[in-house]
Coordinates of C-alpha atoms and ligand atoms in Angstrom, one line a residue:
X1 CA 19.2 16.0 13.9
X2 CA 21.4 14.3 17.0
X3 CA 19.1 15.3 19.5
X4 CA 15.8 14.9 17.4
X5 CA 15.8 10.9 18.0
X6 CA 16.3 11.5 21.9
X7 CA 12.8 12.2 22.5
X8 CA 11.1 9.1 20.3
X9 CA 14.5 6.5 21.8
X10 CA 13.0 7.7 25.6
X11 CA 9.6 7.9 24.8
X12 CA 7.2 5.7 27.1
X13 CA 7.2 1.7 26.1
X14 CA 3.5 1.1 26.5
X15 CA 2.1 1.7 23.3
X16 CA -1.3 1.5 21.7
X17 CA -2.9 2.7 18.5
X18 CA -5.8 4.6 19.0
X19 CA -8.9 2.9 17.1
X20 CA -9.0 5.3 13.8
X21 CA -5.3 4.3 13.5
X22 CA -6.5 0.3 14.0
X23 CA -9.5 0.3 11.9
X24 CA -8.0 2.1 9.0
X25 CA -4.5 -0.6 8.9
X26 CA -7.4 -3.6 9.2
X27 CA -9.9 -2.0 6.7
X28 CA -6.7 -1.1 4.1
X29 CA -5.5 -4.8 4.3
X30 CA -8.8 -6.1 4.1
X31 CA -9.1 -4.0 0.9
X32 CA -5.6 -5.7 -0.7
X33 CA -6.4 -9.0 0.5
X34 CA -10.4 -8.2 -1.1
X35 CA -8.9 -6.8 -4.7
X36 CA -5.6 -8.8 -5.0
X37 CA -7.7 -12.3 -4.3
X38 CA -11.0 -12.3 -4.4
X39 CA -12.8 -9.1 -7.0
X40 CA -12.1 -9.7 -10.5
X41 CA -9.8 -7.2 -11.5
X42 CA -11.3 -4.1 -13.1
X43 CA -15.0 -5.0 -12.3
X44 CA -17.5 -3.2 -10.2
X45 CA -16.5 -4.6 -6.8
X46 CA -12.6 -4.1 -7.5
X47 CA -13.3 -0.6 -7.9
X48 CA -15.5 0.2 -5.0
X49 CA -13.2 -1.5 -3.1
X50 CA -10.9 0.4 -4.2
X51 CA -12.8 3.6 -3.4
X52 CA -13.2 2.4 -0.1
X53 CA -9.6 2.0 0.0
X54 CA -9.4 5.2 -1.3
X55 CA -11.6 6.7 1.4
X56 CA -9.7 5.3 4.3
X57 CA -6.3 5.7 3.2
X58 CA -7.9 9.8 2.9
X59 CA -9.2 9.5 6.4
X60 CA -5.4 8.1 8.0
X61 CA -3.7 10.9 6.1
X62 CA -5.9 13.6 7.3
X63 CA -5.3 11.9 11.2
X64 CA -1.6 12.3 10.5
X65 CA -2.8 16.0 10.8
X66 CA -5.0 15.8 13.3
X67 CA -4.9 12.8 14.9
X68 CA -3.5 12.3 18.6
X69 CA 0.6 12.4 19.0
X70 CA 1.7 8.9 18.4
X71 CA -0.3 9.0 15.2
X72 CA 0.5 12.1 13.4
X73 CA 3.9 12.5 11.1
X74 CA 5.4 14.5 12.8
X75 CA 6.0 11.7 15.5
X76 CA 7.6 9.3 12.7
X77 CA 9.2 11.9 10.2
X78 CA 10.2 10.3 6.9
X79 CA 13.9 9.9 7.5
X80 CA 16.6 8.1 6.2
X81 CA 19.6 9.0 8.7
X82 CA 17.6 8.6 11.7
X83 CA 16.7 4.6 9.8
X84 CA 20.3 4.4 9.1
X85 CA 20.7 5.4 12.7
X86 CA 18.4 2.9 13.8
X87 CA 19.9 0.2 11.8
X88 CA 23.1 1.3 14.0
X89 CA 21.9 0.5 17.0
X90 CA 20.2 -2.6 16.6
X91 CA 23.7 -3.8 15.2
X92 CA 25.1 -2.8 18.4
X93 CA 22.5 -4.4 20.5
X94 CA 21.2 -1.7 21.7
X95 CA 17.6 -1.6 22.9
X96 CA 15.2 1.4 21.5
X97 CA 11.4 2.5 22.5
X98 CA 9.0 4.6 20.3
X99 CA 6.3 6.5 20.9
X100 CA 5.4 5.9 17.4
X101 CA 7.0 3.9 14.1
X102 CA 10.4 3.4 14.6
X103 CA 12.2 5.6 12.1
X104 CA 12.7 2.2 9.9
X105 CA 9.5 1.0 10.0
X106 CA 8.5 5.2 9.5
X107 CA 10.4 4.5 5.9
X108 CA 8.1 1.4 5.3
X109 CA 4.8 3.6 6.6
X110 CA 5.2 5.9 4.1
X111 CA 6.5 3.4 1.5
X112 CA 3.6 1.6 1.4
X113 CA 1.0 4.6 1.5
X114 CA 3.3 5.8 -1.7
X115 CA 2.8 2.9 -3.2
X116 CA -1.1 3.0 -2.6
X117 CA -1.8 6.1 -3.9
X118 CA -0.1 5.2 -7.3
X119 CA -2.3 2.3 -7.4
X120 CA -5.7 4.5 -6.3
X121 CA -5.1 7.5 -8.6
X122 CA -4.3 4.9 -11.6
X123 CA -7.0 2.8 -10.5
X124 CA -9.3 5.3 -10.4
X125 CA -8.3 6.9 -13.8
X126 CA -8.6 3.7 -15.7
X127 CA -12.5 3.2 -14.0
X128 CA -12.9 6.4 -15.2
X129 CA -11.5 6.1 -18.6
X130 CA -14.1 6.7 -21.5
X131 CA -15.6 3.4 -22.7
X132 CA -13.8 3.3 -26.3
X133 CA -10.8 3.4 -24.0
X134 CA -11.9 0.2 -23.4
X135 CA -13.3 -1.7 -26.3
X136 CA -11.6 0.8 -29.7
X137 CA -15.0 0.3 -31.5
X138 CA -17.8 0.1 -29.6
X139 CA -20.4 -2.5 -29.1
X140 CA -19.3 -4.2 -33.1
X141 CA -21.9 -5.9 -34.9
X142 CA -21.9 -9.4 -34.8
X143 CA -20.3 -9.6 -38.4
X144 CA -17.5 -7.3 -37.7
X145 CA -16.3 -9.8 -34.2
X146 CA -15.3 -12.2 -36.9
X147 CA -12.7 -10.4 -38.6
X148 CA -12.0 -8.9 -35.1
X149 CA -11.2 -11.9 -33.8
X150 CA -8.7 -12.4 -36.4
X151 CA -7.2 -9.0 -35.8
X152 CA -6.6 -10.2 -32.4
X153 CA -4.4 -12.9 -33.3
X154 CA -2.6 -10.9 -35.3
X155 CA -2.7 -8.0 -32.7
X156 CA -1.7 -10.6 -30.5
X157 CA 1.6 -11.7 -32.6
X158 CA 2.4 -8.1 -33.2
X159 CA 2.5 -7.5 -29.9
X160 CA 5.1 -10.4 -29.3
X161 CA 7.4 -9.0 -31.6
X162 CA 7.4 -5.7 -30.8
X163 CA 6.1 -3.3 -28.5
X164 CA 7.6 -0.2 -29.8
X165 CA 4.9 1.0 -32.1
X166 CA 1.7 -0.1 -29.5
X167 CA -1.7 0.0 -30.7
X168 CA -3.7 3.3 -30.8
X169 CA -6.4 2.1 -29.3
X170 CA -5.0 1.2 -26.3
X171 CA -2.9 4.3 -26.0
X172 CA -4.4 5.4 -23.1
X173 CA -5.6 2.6 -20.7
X174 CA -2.5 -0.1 -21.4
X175 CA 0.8 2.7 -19.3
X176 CA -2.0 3.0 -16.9
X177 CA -3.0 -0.7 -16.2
X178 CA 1.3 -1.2 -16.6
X179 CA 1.6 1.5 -13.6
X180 CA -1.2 -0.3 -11.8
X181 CA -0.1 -3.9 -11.9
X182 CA 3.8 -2.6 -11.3
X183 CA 2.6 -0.8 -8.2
X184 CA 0.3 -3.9 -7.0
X185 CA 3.6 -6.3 -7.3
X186 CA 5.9 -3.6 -5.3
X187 CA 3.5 -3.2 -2.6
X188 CA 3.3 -6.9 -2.1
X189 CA 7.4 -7.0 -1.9
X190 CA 7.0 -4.1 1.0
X191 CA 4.2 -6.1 2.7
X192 CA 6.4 -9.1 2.8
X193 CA 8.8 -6.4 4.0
X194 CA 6.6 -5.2 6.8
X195 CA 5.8 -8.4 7.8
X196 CA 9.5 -9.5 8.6
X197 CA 10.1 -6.0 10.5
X198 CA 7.0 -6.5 12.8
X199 CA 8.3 -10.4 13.5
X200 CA 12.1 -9.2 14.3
X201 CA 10.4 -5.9 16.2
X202 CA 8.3 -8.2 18.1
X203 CA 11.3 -11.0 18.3
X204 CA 13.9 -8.2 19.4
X205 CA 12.1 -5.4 21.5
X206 CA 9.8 -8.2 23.3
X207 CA 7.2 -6.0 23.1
X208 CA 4.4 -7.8 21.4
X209 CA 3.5 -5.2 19.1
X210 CA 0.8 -7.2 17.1
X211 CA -1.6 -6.5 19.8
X212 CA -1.4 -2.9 19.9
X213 CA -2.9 -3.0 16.4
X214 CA -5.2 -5.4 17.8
X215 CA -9.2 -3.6 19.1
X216 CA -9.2 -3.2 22.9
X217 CA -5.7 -4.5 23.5
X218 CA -2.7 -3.8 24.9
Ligands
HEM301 C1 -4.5 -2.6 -3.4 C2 -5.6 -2.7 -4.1 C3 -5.6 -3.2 -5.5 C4 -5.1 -4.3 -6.1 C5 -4.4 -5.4 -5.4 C6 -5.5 -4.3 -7.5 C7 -5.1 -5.2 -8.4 C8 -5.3 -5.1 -9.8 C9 -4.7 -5.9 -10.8 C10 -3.7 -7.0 -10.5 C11 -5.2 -5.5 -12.0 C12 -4.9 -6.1 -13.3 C13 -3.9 -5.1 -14.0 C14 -3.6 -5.4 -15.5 O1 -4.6 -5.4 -16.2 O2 -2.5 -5.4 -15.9 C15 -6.2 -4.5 -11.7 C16 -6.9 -3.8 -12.7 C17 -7.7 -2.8 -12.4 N1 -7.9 -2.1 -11.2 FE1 -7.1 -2.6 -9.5 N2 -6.2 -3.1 -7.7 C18 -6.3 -2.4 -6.6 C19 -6.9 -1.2 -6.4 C20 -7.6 -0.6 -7.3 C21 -8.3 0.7 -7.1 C22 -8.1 1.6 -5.9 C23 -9.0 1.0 -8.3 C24 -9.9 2.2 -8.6 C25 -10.7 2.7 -7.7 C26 -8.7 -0.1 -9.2 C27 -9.3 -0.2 -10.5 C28 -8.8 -1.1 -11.4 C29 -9.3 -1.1 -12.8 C30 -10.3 -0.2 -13.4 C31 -8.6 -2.2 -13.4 C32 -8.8 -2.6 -14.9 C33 -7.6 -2.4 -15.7 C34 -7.8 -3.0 -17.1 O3 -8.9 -2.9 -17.6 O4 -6.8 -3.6 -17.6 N3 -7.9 -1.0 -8.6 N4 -6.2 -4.2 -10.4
HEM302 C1 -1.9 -6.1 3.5 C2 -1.1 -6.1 4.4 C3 -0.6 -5.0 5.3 C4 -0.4 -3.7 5.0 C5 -0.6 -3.0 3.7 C6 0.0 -3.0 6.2 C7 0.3 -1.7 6.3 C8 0.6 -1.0 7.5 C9 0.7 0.4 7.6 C10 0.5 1.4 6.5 C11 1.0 0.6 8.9 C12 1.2 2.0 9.6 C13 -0.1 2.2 10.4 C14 -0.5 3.6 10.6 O1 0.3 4.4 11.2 O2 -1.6 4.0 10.3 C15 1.2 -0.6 9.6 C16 1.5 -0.8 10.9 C17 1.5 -2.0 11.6 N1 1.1 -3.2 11.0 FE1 0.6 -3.6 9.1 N2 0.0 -3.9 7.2 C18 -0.3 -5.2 6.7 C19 -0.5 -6.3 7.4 C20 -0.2 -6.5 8.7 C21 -0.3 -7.8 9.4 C22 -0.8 -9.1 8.8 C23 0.1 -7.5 10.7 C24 0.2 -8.4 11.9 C25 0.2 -9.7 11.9 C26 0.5 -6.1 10.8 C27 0.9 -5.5 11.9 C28 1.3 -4.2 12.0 C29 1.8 -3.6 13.2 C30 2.1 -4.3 14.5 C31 1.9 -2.2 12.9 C32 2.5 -1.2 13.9 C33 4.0 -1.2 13.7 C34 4.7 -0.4 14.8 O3 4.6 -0.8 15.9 O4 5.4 0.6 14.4 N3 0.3 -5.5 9.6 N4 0.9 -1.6 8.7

């Protein structure tokens, strides 16, 4: 483990994402940005975004395999005594280059890719959940929304007072939506997250980092 951060703490300064590793961080945060502002949640375009999301967080994985150095895994290793380590040294001042993530931001990398995959694979369950899953009778006559509507309130009320029991009908999309939305609101805290590391990476290596990320720039 001692000698294992030698190579990335030496490794050359220059460094620049190649463009699979660019397009798929710009398409996945145009995909958040798309299904956490804009797409109504649970219609059509939140899920094929969400496929498309899917799809290119498929496509970075399978670079981490075969994808040049600086972008597979093996050059940012999830590790939380070589981050401890790093935390170390920039408490001591001391000045660090990295062929790839830094083994902090590594921890964040990985978070965040975590946290994306719980959101696709509930995501894509609950798109593919039967219909009743949806609406417990379907398609009721127009005499029965009446009385439905009633039930709601009371559904509604029942719900306030206790959640022990749940209702039946929803047994199997409500944990599912829960895990979604959960997910949705932890991978904003780690984008805040990111966001401050690449500002005091960029404010303490000098290096302006940004533009590696950035197509045809250095
Ligand atoms: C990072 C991207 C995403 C964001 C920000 C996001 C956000 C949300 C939010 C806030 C909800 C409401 C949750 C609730 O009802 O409590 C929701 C619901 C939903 N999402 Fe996503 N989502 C994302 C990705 C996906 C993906 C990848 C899929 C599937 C391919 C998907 C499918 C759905 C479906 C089917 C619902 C409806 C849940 C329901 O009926 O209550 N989402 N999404
Ligand atoms: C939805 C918001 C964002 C998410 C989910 C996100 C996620 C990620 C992920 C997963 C990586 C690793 C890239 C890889 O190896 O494939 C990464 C790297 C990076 N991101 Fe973001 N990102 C977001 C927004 C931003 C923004 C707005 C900026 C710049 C203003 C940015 C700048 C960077 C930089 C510079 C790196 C490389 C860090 C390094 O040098 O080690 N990101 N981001």
């Amino acid at each position: 483990m001692t000698d294992s951060a030698a190579p990335l703490e030496t490794a050359r300064p220059p460094r620049r994402w190649d463009p699979v590793v660019k397009l798929t961080h710009w398409t996945i945060v145009g995909a958040i940005l798309a299904n956490g502002l804009i797409t109504e949640e649970g219609s059509n375009p939140h899920v094929w975004v969400g496929y498309a999301l899917a799809a290119t967080l498929a496509l970075r994985l399978i670079w981490g395999v075969i994808g040049p150095a600086e972008a597979r895994f093996a050059a940012f290793p999830p590790s939380p005594a070589r981050a401890l380590a790093h935390l170390r040294k920039i408490a001591q001042g001391r000045r660090t280059e990295h062929a790839s993530h830094n083994p902090l931001g590594a921890l964040m990398v990985y978070a965040i890719w975590s946290m994306l995959a719980v959101i696709i694979v509930t995501g894509v369950l609950m798109a593919n959940a039967p219909a009743e899953a949806k609406s417990p009778v379907a398609a009721p006559p127009a005499a029965v929304q009446n009385e439905a509507r009633e039930h709601e309130k009371i559904g509604e009320e029942a719900e306030e007072h206790d959640g022990a029991e749940g209702g039946e009908g929803h047994g199997e999309e409500g944990p599912l939506a829960e895990v979604h939305e959960t997910a949705v609101n932890l991978l904003y805290v780690l984008i805040v997250l990111h966001f401050a590391g690449v500002v005091f990476e960029t404010r303490r290596s000098g290096r302006r980092i940004v533009l590696a990320m950035l197509p045809g720039r250095r």
